[in-house]
Amino acid sequence: MTLSNDPRTRRRRWKAAAACTGLLAALLTAVPAAATPDPGDGPAVGREVTRDARTRASAAIAAGETPGQDEIVHSDNIQHLTNIPKDVLPGTNSDLAFQGRYAFAGNYDGFRIFDIGNPKAPKTVAQVLCPGSQNDVSVSGNLLFLSTDSSRSDSSCNSTTQPVTEKSSWEGMKVFDISDKRNPKYVAAVETACGSHTHTLVPQRKNVYVYVSSYSPNAAYPDCQPPHDGISVIKVPRGAPEKAAVVGFPVLFPGEGPDGGGNPGGPTNPGVSKTTGCHDITVLPEKDLAAGACMGDGILFSIRDPEHPKVIDRVQDNVNFAFWHSATFSQKANKVVFTDELGGGGAATCDAATGPTRGADGIYDITGKGDKRKLVFRSYYKIPRYQAATENCVAHNGSLIPVKGKDLMVQAWYQGGVSVWDFTDSAKPREIAYFERGPLSTTTLQTGGAWSAYYYNGYIYSNDIAKGFDVLKLSDRRTDPAGRIRLGELNVQTQPDYFD
């Protein structure tokens, strides 16, 4: 269904903003233990909402202000090609990575490999059951990397949940050999402090460096002690991945006291997360540059020496940002888009009460040169459509759409769907396309929607938390030139220089 020209859709604008083969291990439910931070991308759990919220959700659907339950709507310039539901892996779908004709889809119970040689009909190549939220996934050459951010009995794919207070518990990075896509082989595990919520690759010819983002230390956690004011750096030799090891823990927020020098959070800054590590990092290897989204802080840093990253600038937004979640550079690396995961991704924050600046993207210009570069705030961007009171909705993972001279981005917004937007003018961002489903429920707030939405070789791929793997085709004169760009590999957090 296409609703972009329907008068119902215009009323939903912000008033303030104009089948399977492969390796199968034992199937175990991935239940995050106490180590799973709060907020931060929790598993799908239904929660009752108030009678007033249920009434408002039903009324919004009846009035055409939001789509009906599970109804698909989109702008005229987007086509929904296909959806591949979950199969062996029942857990929460998470991040995506790409290599050649393959897409790698994370899931709290493991990961799934799709052959996307025909984007209209992806085929499952393998499903690997290896529980351990979030199972953030990335690939480089013959290696696949998987994050574990829940306390497990050991590092195997047969592990069970175990209290984080036990010294023998394990969290960290897993490494697989994917030279045979139909039969991935588990080759290494590296334990990291506070686990691995997400990770970012800095690939080199002989080695792959992995920046591990994790947070929320506690004196009662033997392997996650405060202060936790940096990131773990793992070095993985391509020729001997079994020798992968932590080679450093660079401190990004030096300071006095038990929590280091990051944002103190509340009560000093009410409603803002205290910085006790980073949530996600995006690197631009060709520029030796990285941007970190670190709970209460956004940072810009040099990775000229990948084992010893150096912070260049640091910013805070203690008015509208609650939890700095992820980062994306512009084409010329003269801007950064930071996302705010207000409510931890499990709340209904795309509504009139929250408004257009909280739970939004923050767009920052990068001014100056070298180590004197600064992040300068320019504007916010939030999807210009209200969502129902039963829909979790907030800014989440997205990627650039490579068009020379333009800054275009596709982005997931959980049950807010997928938004394509233009931030070429960093002060005046605007949406140019969208795709979304109606609420999973009109009576309970159930976590679902698009976790990641990325542009890869002419198509948009989205991993929906509950519904599965979606493929979209964007047809628009503003974005069509991107179809000429072909990549052999894409990990969005290792951002390519598309035109160099």
Short mmCIF file of C-alpha atoms in Angstrom, two decimals:
data_model
loop_
_atom_site.label_atom_id
_atom_site.label_comp_id
_atom_site.label_asym_id
_atom_site.label_seq_id
_atom_site.Cartn_x
_atom_site.Cartn_y
_atom_site.Cartn_z
CA MET A 1 0.00 0.00 0.00
CA THR A 2 1.23 3.49 -0.86
CA LEU A 3 0.04 6.42 1.22
CA SER A 4 2.40 9.28 0.47
CA ASN A 5 -0.27 11.30 -1.31
CA ASP A 6 -3.11 10.33 0.99
CA PRO A 7 -4.45 13.28 3.06
CA ARG A 8 -4.46 10.97 6.10
CA THR A 9 -0.69 10.78 5.93
CA ARG A 10 -0.23 14.53 5.91
CA ARG A 11 -2.09 14.78 9.21
CA ARG A 12 0.54 12.54 10.79
CA ARG A 13 3.31 15.13 10.33
CA TRP A 14 5.01 16.76 13.30
CA LYS A 15 3.47 20.11 14.09
CA ALA A 16 6.92 21.33 15.07
CA ALA A 17 8.62 20.06 11.89
CA ALA A 18 6.99 21.14 8.43
CA ALA A 19 14.78 -23.19 3.07
CA CYS A 20 17.78 -23.50 5.47
CA THR A 21 21.11 -25.36 5.62
CA GLY A 22 24.19 -24.92 7.72
CA LEU A 23 25.73 -25.39 11.12
CA LEU A 24 23.24 -25.97 13.95
CA ALA A 25 24.39 -25.95 17.55
CA ALA A 26 22.05 -26.66 20.48
CA LEU A 27 19.09 -24.26 20.44
CA LEU A 28 19.06 -22.24 23.63
CA THR A 29 17.09 -19.15 24.50
CA ALA A 30 19.27 -16.05 24.80
CA VAL A 31 18.09 -14.44 28.02
CA PRO A 32 20.24 -11.45 28.95
CA ALA A 33 21.57 -11.69 32.47
CA ALA A 34 22.24 -8.86 34.86
CA ALA A 35 25.14 -7.66 32.74
CA THR A 36 22.81 -6.45 30.00
CA PRO A 37 22.88 -2.68 30.40
CA ASP A 38 19.89 -0.47 30.90
CA PRO A 39 19.04 1.30 28.68
CA GLY A 40 20.20 -0.48 25.57
CA ASP A 41 18.54 -2.67 23.01
CA GLY A 42 16.81 -5.16 25.27
CA PRO A 43 14.96 -8.27 24.10
CA ALA A 44 11.37 -8.11 22.89
CA VAL A 45 9.10 -8.06 25.94
CA GLY A 46 5.44 -7.01 25.86
CA ARG A 47 4.35 -4.46 28.45
CA GLU A 48 0.85 -3.37 29.32
CA VAL A 49 0.01 0.23 28.53
CA THR A 50 -2.60 2.41 30.19
CA ARG A 51 -6.23 2.35 29.13
CA ASP A 52 -5.79 5.88 27.84
CA ALA A 53 -2.83 4.80 25.69
CA ARG A 54 -4.81 1.88 24.25
CA THR A 55 -7.68 4.21 23.45
CA ARG A 56 -5.38 6.71 21.76
CA ALA A 57 -3.71 3.98 19.70
CA SER A 58 -7.05 2.65 18.47
CA ALA A 59 -8.33 6.16 17.74
CA ALA A 60 -5.18 7.06 15.76
CA ILE A 61 -5.59 3.96 13.60
CA ALA A 62 -9.32 4.61 13.07
CA ALA A 63 -8.58 8.19 12.02
CA GLY A 64 -5.86 7.09 9.61
CA GLU A 65 -3.17 8.89 11.58
CA THR A 66 -1.17 5.67 12.01
CA PRO A 67 -1.32 2.43 9.99
CA GLY A 68 -3.45 -0.44 11.23
CA GLN A 69 -1.95 -3.34 13.14
CA ASP A 70 0.75 -4.94 10.90
CA GLU A 71 -0.39 -2.83 7.93
CA ILE A 72 2.46 -1.83 5.60
CA VAL A 73 2.63 1.74 4.31
CA HIS A 74 5.34 3.55 2.37
CA SER A 75 6.10 6.53 0.19
CA ASP A 76 5.64 6.31 -3.57
CA ASN A 77 9.37 6.03 -4.19
CA ILE A 78 9.90 2.87 -2.10
CA GLN A 79 8.90 -0.66 -3.08
CA HIS A 80 8.77 -3.53 -0.60
CA LEU A 81 10.32 -6.41 -2.51
CA THR A 82 10.17 -9.19 0.05
CA ASN A 83 10.17 -10.26 3.68
CA ILE A 84 11.89 -13.40 4.98
CA PRO A 85 10.43 -14.38 8.38
CA LYS A 86 12.47 -15.83 11.21
CA ASP A 87 13.18 -19.54 11.01
CA VAL A 88 15.41 -21.56 13.35
CA LEU A 89 16.49 -18.49 15.32
CA PRO A 90 13.51 -17.21 17.33
CA GLY A 91 15.30 -14.43 19.22
CA THR A 92 15.50 -10.69 18.62
CA ASN A 93 16.93 -9.80 15.21
CA SER A 94 19.81 -7.32 15.46
CA ASP A 95 22.51 -5.89 13.18
CA LEU A 96 23.54 -6.59 9.56
CA ALA A 97 26.79 -6.92 7.61
CA PHE A 98 27.45 -7.62 3.91
CA GLN A 99 30.04 -9.30 1.74
CA GLY A 100 29.69 -9.93 -1.98
CA ARG A 101 26.35 -11.62 -2.58
CA TYR A 102 25.80 -12.37 1.10
CA ALA A 103 24.06 -10.64 3.98
CA PHE A 104 24.83 -11.61 7.59
CA ALA A 105 22.00 -11.02 10.03
CA GLY A 106 22.55 -11.01 13.78
CA ASN A 107 20.02 -12.50 16.18
CA TYR A 108 20.13 -12.88 19.96
CA ASP A 109 20.24 -16.66 19.34
CA GLY A 110 23.04 -16.57 16.75
CA PHE A 111 23.28 -15.36 13.15
CA ARG A 112 21.82 -16.12 9.74
CA ILE A 113 23.49 -15.92 6.33
CA PHE A 114 21.45 -14.96 3.27
CA ASP A 115 22.36 -15.22 -0.39
CA ILE A 116 21.11 -11.88 -1.77
CA GLY A 117 22.35 -12.43 -5.32
CA ASN A 118 18.69 -12.01 -6.27
CA PRO A 119 17.47 -9.32 -3.85
CA LYS A 120 13.85 -10.10 -4.69
CA ALA A 121 14.27 -13.66 -3.44
CA PRO A 122 17.02 -14.03 -0.80
CA LYS A 123 17.89 -17.60 0.14
CA THR A 124 19.04 -18.84 3.52
CA VAL A 125 22.53 -20.30 3.31
CA ALA A 126 23.18 -21.04 6.99
CA GLN A 127 21.74 -20.48 10.44
CA VAL A 128 24.16 -20.67 13.33
CA LEU A 129 22.72 -21.05 16.82
CA CYS A 130 25.07 -19.42 19.29
CA PRO A 131 23.09 -17.52 21.95
CA GLY A 132 24.45 -14.41 23.60
CA SER A 133 22.83 -11.03 23.12
CA GLN A 134 23.17 -8.84 21.13
CA ASN A 135 25.15 -10.86 18.65
CA ASP A 136 26.22 -7.70 16.86
CA VAL A 137 27.83 -8.99 13.66
CA SER A 138 30.54 -7.87 11.22
CA VAL A 139 32.73 -9.52 8.58
CA SER A 140 36.21 -9.06 7.13
CA GLY A 141 37.63 -11.45 4.54
CA ASN A 142 37.10 -15.00 5.80
CA LEU A 143 36.30 -13.89 9.35
CA LEU A 144 33.01 -13.12 11.06
CA PHE A 145 32.90 -11.36 14.43
CA LEU A 146 30.07 -11.74 16.95
CA SER A 147 29.50 -9.73 20.14
CA THR A 148 28.28 -11.34 23.36
CA ASP A 149 26.83 -8.97 25.94
CA SER A 150 25.05 -11.35 28.30
CA SER A 151 26.66 -13.32 31.06
CA ARG A 152 27.25 -16.93 29.92
CA SER A 153 28.50 -20.13 31.56
CA ASP A 154 31.37 -20.32 29.04
CA SER A 155 32.41 -19.08 25.59
CA SER A 156 30.89 -21.96 23.62
CA CYS A 157 27.75 -21.92 21.49
CA ASN A 158 26.25 -24.39 23.99
CA SER A 159 26.58 -22.00 26.93
CA THR A 160 23.77 -21.19 29.32
CA THR A 161 23.00 -18.01 31.20
CA GLN A 162 24.96 -17.50 34.41
CA PRO A 163 25.01 -14.66 36.95
CA VAL A 164 27.45 -11.89 36.11
CA THR A 165 28.54 -11.91 39.75
CA GLU A 166 30.29 -15.26 39.20
CA LYS A 167 33.95 -14.97 38.25
CA SER A 168 33.72 -17.93 35.85
CA SER A 169 31.06 -16.21 33.72
CA TRP A 170 32.05 -15.19 30.18
CA GLU A 171 31.23 -12.28 27.87
CA GLY A 172 33.14 -10.88 24.92
CA MET A 173 33.95 -11.48 21.23
CA LYS A 174 33.59 -14.65 19.18
CA VAL A 175 35.30 -15.22 15.83
CA PHE A 176 34.11 -17.55 13.06
CA ASP A 177 35.74 -18.71 9.83
CA ILE A 178 33.23 -18.12 7.02
CA SER A 179 35.33 -19.26 4.07
CA ASP A 180 32.55 -21.84 3.59
CA LYS A 181 29.37 -19.81 3.95
CA ARG A 182 27.29 -22.97 4.35
CA ASN A 183 29.39 -24.22 7.23
CA PRO A 184 30.81 -21.42 9.43
CA LYS A 185 33.38 -22.65 11.94
CA TYR A 186 33.90 -21.20 15.41
CA VAL A 187 37.62 -20.50 15.77
CA ALA A 188 38.24 -18.09 18.65
CA ALA A 189 36.83 -16.36 21.71
CA VAL A 190 38.19 -13.34 23.54
CA GLU A 191 36.79 -12.25 26.89
CA THR A 192 36.47 -8.48 27.33
CA ALA A 193 35.66 -6.30 30.31
CA CYS A 194 31.88 -5.84 30.62
CA GLY A 195 31.33 -7.99 27.53
CA SER A 196 30.75 -6.66 24.03
CA HIS A 197 27.56 -4.73 23.41
CA THR A 198 28.77 -3.70 19.96
CA HIS A 199 32.07 -3.77 18.13
CA THR A 200 33.80 -1.99 15.25
CA LEU A 201 36.43 -3.30 12.87
CA VAL A 202 39.59 -1.45 11.85
CA PRO A 203 40.82 -3.82 9.13
CA GLN A 204 44.43 -3.97 7.98
CA ARG A 205 46.23 -6.26 5.56
CA LYS A 206 47.59 -8.75 8.12
CA ASN A 207 45.44 -8.00 11.16
CA VAL A 208 41.97 -6.88 12.07
CA TYR A 209 41.67 -4.58 15.05
CA VAL A 210 38.35 -4.77 16.89
CA TYR A 211 37.10 -1.88 19.04
CA VAL A 212 34.78 -3.35 21.66
CA SER A 213 32.13 -1.08 23.13
CA SER A 214 30.66 -2.03 26.51
CA TYR A 215 29.46 -0.23 29.61
CA SER A 216 27.63 -0.28 32.97
CA PRO A 217 30.31 -1.61 35.34
CA ASN A 218 29.52 -2.59 38.90
CA ALA A 219 31.74 -3.30 41.87
CA ALA A 220 29.86 -6.60 42.32
CA TYR A 221 30.85 -7.80 38.81
CA PRO A 222 34.31 -9.47 38.90
CA ASP A 223 34.92 -8.91 35.17
CA CYS A 224 33.25 -5.52 34.85
CA GLN A 225 34.77 -3.22 37.43
CA PRO A 226 34.48 0.57 37.56
CA PRO A 227 35.84 2.80 36.27
CA HIS A 228 35.09 1.53 32.79
CA ASP A 229 35.93 4.68 30.86
CA GLY A 230 37.37 3.27 27.64
CA ILE A 231 37.17 0.51 25.04
CA SER A 232 38.83 -2.89 24.66
CA VAL A 233 41.08 -3.26 21.60
CA ILE A 234 41.46 -6.78 20.19
CA LYS A 235 44.08 -7.72 17.60
CA VAL A 236 43.11 -10.62 15.33
CA PRO A 237 45.79 -12.02 12.99
CA ARG A 238 44.09 -12.94 9.72
CA GLY A 239 46.39 -15.95 9.25
CA ALA A 240 45.93 -17.21 12.81
CA PRO A 241 42.62 -15.90 14.22
CA GLU A 242 42.87 -18.37 17.10
CA LYS A 243 45.57 -16.06 18.47
CA ALA A 244 43.14 -13.15 18.83
CA ALA A 245 43.78 -11.24 22.05
CA VAL A 246 43.14 -7.96 23.85
CA VAL A 247 46.10 -5.65 23.25
CA GLY A 248 44.89 -2.61 25.16
CA PHE A 249 42.18 -0.67 26.94
CA PRO A 250 42.59 2.99 25.91
CA VAL A 251 40.94 5.40 28.32
CA LEU A 252 38.71 7.83 26.43
CA PHE A 253 37.35 9.68 29.46
CA PRO A 254 40.21 10.30 31.87
CA GLY A 255 39.25 11.83 35.17
CA GLU A 256 39.25 11.52 38.90
CA GLY A 257 36.82 9.42 40.85
CA PRO A 258 35.33 5.93 40.51
CA ASP A 259 33.63 6.60 37.17
CA GLY A 260 36.32 8.47 35.25
CA GLY A 261 35.72 11.78 33.53
CA GLY A 262 32.65 11.22 31.36
CA ASN A 263 29.21 12.77 31.70
CA PRO A 264 28.11 12.35 35.34
CA GLY A 265 24.48 11.89 34.31
CA GLY A 266 21.79 12.51 36.91
CA PRO A 267 21.20 14.21 39.23
CA THR A 268 23.74 16.67 37.81
CA ASN A 269 22.21 16.20 34.35
CA PRO A 270 18.69 14.79 34.90
CA GLY A 271 17.51 12.27 32.35
CA VAL A 272 21.00 11.79 30.88
CA SER A 273 22.94 8.53 31.07
CA LYS A 274 26.15 8.55 33.06
CA THR A 275 29.10 7.75 30.79
CA THR A 276 30.67 4.44 31.82
CA GLY A 277 31.95 3.36 28.41
CA CYS A 278 30.79 3.59 24.79
CA HIS A 279 27.75 2.15 23.07
CA ASP A 280 28.94 2.26 19.47
CA ILE A 281 31.83 3.58 17.40
CA THR A 282 32.06 4.31 13.68
CA VAL A 283 35.48 4.50 12.06
CA LEU A 284 36.51 6.08 8.76
CA PRO A 285 39.79 4.22 8.11
CA GLU A 286 40.74 6.23 5.02
CA LYS A 287 40.71 9.37 7.17
CA ASP A 288 42.15 7.79 10.34
CA LEU A 289 39.07 9.15 12.07
CA ALA A 290 36.39 7.76 14.39
CA ALA A 291 33.24 9.00 16.09
CA GLY A 292 32.03 7.48 19.33
CA ALA A 293 28.55 7.47 20.80
CA CYS A 294 29.29 7.00 24.47
CA MET A 295 26.16 7.13 26.63
CA GLY A 296 26.33 10.73 27.86
CA ASP A 297 29.00 11.94 25.43
CA GLY A 298 29.75 12.18 21.73
CA ILE A 299 33.42 12.08 20.79
CA LEU A 300 35.64 12.55 17.75
CA PHE A 301 38.99 10.77 17.80
CA SER A 302 42.01 9.90 15.72
CA ILE A 303 42.82 6.25 14.96
CA ARG A 304 46.12 6.93 13.19
CA ASP A 305 47.58 4.49 15.70
CA PRO A 306 44.73 1.95 15.96
CA GLU A 307 45.99 0.51 19.24
CA HIS A 308 46.11 3.97 20.83
CA PRO A 309 43.16 6.10 19.67
CA LYS A 310 43.35 9.77 20.62
CA VAL A 311 40.31 11.90 21.49
CA ILE A 312 40.14 15.14 19.48
CA ASP A 313 36.86 16.61 20.69
CA ARG A 314 33.99 15.74 22.97
CA VAL A 315 30.44 17.12 23.16
CA GLN A 316 27.37 16.73 25.34
CA ASP A 317 23.69 17.59 24.93
CA ASN A 318 22.14 17.60 28.37
CA VAL A 319 18.85 19.07 27.15
CA ASN A 320 17.67 16.72 24.41
CA PHE A 321 19.97 13.67 24.38
CA ALA A 322 19.46 10.88 26.90
CA PHE A 323 21.75 8.14 25.54
CA TRP A 324 24.30 8.67 22.74
CA HIS A 325 23.80 5.50 20.68
CA SER A 326 25.56 5.53 17.29
CA ALA A 327 27.37 7.75 14.79
CA THR A 328 27.59 8.23 11.00
CA PHE A 329 30.02 10.43 9.06
CA SER A 330 28.98 12.47 6.03
CA GLN A 331 30.54 11.79 2.62
CA LYS A 332 33.31 14.36 3.07
CA ALA A 333 33.77 13.61 6.78
CA ASN A 334 32.75 17.18 7.58
CA LYS A 335 29.65 16.18 9.57
CA VAL A 336 28.62 13.53 12.05
CA VAL A 337 25.10 12.29 12.73
CA PHE A 338 24.73 11.04 16.31
CA THR A 339 21.62 9.14 17.37
CA ASP A 340 19.90 9.32 20.74
CA GLU A 341 18.34 6.10 22.05
CA LEU A 342 15.82 7.73 24.37
CA GLY A 343 14.07 5.10 26.48
CA GLY A 344 16.59 2.39 25.57
CA GLY A 345 14.75 1.51 22.37
CA GLY A 346 11.79 0.07 24.25
CA ALA A 347 9.59 3.14 24.64
CA ALA A 348 7.04 5.01 22.50
CA THR A 349 8.91 8.27 21.94
CA CYS A 350 7.76 9.24 18.42
CA ASP A 351 4.71 11.09 19.66
CA ALA A 352 3.48 14.60 20.27
CA ALA A 353 4.31 14.50 23.96
CA THR A 354 8.00 13.71 23.30
CA GLY A 355 8.27 16.16 20.43
CA PRO A 356 10.69 16.46 17.50
CA THR A 357 13.99 16.99 19.32
CA ARG A 358 14.13 14.25 21.96
CA GLY A 359 14.93 10.74 20.72
CA ALA A 360 16.16 12.36 17.50
CA ASP A 361 19.36 12.50 15.49
CA GLY A 362 21.79 15.29 16.29
CA ILE A 363 23.70 16.68 13.30
CA TYR A 364 27.15 18.16 13.99
CA ASP A 365 29.50 19.91 11.60
CA ILE A 366 33.22 19.12 11.91
CA THR A 367 35.20 22.34 11.81
CA GLY A 368 38.95 22.97 11.85
CA LYS A 369 41.76 20.66 10.87
CA GLY A 370 43.81 17.85 12.37
CA ASP A 371 43.76 17.57 16.13
CA LYS A 372 42.09 20.98 16.38
CA ARG A 373 38.85 19.74 14.78
CA LYS A 374 35.65 20.50 16.66
CA LEU A 375 32.09 19.17 16.66
CA VAL A 376 29.58 21.99 16.22
CA PHE A 377 25.86 21.32 16.64
CA ARG A 378 23.60 22.32 13.75
CA SER A 379 20.16 20.69 14.03
CA TYR A 380 18.00 17.69 14.96
CA TYR A 381 16.21 15.23 12.69
CA LYS A 382 13.31 13.02 13.68
CA ILE A 383 10.82 11.12 11.53
CA PRO A 384 7.92 13.48 10.74
CA ARG A 385 5.14 11.00 11.60
CA TYR A 386 3.50 10.18 14.89
CA GLN A 387 3.58 6.56 16.00
CA ALA A 388 1.06 4.79 18.20
CA ALA A 389 1.40 4.69 21.97
CA THR A 390 2.04 0.93 21.71
CA GLU A 391 5.00 1.29 19.30
CA ASN A 392 8.59 1.48 20.50
CA CYS A 393 10.18 4.11 18.31
CA VAL A 394 13.47 6.02 18.44
CA ALA A 395 16.49 6.74 16.23
CA HIS A 396 18.52 3.59 15.54
CA ASN A 397 21.01 2.13 13.04
CA GLY A 398 21.43 3.51 9.53
CA SER A 399 23.93 4.12 6.74
CA LEU A 400 24.82 6.59 4.03
CA ILE A 401 23.37 6.30 0.54
CA PRO A 402 26.40 7.08 -1.67
CA VAL A 403 25.51 9.98 -3.98
CA LYS A 404 28.35 12.33 -4.84
CA GLY A 405 27.85 15.86 -3.53
CA LYS A 406 24.92 14.83 -1.31
CA ASP A 407 24.54 13.58 2.24
CA LEU A 408 21.72 11.06 2.17
CA MET A 409 21.00 8.47 4.81
CA VAL A 410 18.68 5.53 5.36
CA GLN A 411 17.88 4.79 8.98
CA ALA A 412 15.93 2.36 11.14
CA TRP A 413 13.49 3.69 13.74
CA TYR A 414 12.23 0.46 15.30
CA GLN A 415 8.42 0.49 14.87
CA GLY A 416 8.78 3.91 13.29
CA GLY A 417 10.05 1.92 10.30
CA VAL A 418 12.69 3.00 7.80
CA SER A 419 13.35 6.64 6.90
CA VAL A 420 15.42 8.02 4.03
CA TRP A 421 16.53 11.59 4.63
CA ASP A 422 18.77 14.35 3.31
CA PHE A 423 21.20 16.26 5.56
CA THR A 424 23.26 17.91 2.82
CA ASP A 425 22.25 21.16 4.52
CA SER A 426 23.07 20.18 8.08
CA ALA A 427 20.79 22.91 9.42
CA LYS A 428 17.76 21.79 7.39
CA PRO A 429 17.45 18.00 7.24
CA ARG A 430 14.37 16.55 5.54
CA GLU A 431 12.83 13.17 4.84
CA ILE A 432 12.53 12.02 1.23
CA ALA A 433 11.13 8.48 1.63
CA TYR A 434 9.79 6.06 4.24
CA PHE A 435 8.55 2.53 4.89
CA GLU A 436 6.79 1.27 7.99
CA ARG A 437 4.43 -1.27 9.48
CA GLY A 438 1.59 -0.57 11.83
CA PRO A 439 1.91 -1.55 15.51
CA LEU A 440 2.51 -5.13 16.53
CA SER A 441 -0.27 -4.66 19.07
CA THR A 442 -2.87 -2.07 19.95
CA THR A 443 -3.11 -3.20 23.58
CA THR A 444 0.49 -3.80 24.69
CA LEU A 445 3.80 -2.13 23.93
CA GLN A 446 5.75 -4.91 22.23
CA THR A 447 9.33 -4.32 21.15
CA GLY A 448 9.69 -4.70 17.41
CA GLY A 449 10.39 -2.88 14.17
CA ALA A 450 13.53 -2.18 12.14
CA TRP A 451 16.76 -2.60 14.15
CA SER A 452 19.05 -1.79 11.22
CA ALA A 453 18.37 -0.35 7.77
CA TYR A 454 21.36 -0.18 5.41
CA TYR A 455 21.93 0.65 1.74
CA TYR A 456 24.05 -1.95 -0.06
CA ASN A 457 24.65 -2.23 -3.80
CA GLY A 458 21.38 -0.72 -4.96
CA TYR A 459 18.96 -1.96 -2.31
CA ILE A 460 17.93 -1.23 1.26
CA TYR A 461 18.11 -4.17 3.65
CA SER A 462 16.42 -4.06 7.03
CA ASN A 463 16.50 -6.53 9.91
CA ASP A 464 13.15 -6.30 11.70
CA ILE A 465 13.30 -7.37 15.34
CA ALA A 466 10.11 -9.39 15.13
CA LYS A 467 9.13 -9.70 11.46
CA GLY A 468 12.38 -10.80 9.86
CA PHE A 469 14.54 -9.68 6.93
CA ASP A 470 13.12 -7.01 4.58
CA VAL A 471 14.38 -5.89 1.17
CA LEU A 472 13.33 -2.49 -0.18
CA LYS A 473 13.94 -0.83 -3.53
CA LEU A 474 14.31 2.96 -3.52
CA SER A 475 13.57 4.66 -6.87
CA ASP A 476 14.19 8.39 -6.78
CA ARG A 477 16.22 10.72 -9.00
CA ARG A 478 18.00 12.02 -5.90
CA THR A 479 19.22 8.58 -4.85
CA ASP A 480 19.38 6.61 -8.13
CA PRO A 481 23.06 7.50 -8.80
CA ALA A 482 23.99 5.41 -5.74
CA GLY A 483 23.02 2.31 -7.70
CA ARG A 484 26.25 2.64 -9.68
CA ILE A 485 28.38 2.15 -6.53
CA ARG A 486 29.35 -1.46 -5.87
CA LEU A 487 31.08 -2.66 -2.71
CA GLY A 488 32.67 -6.02 -2.06
CA GLU A 489 32.07 -5.71 1.69
CA LEU A 490 30.16 -3.44 4.03
CA ASN A 491 30.25 -3.16 7.80
CA VAL A 492 28.46 0.12 8.36
CA GLN A 493 30.45 0.91 11.50
CA THR A 494 33.60 0.63 9.35
CA GLN A 495 32.42 3.33 7.01
CA PRO A 496 33.90 3.27 3.48
CA ASP A 497 35.07 6.29 1.54
CA TYR A 498 32.74 5.60 -1.39
CA PHE A 499 34.41 8.01 -3.85
CA ASP A 500 38.12 7.76 -3.06
#
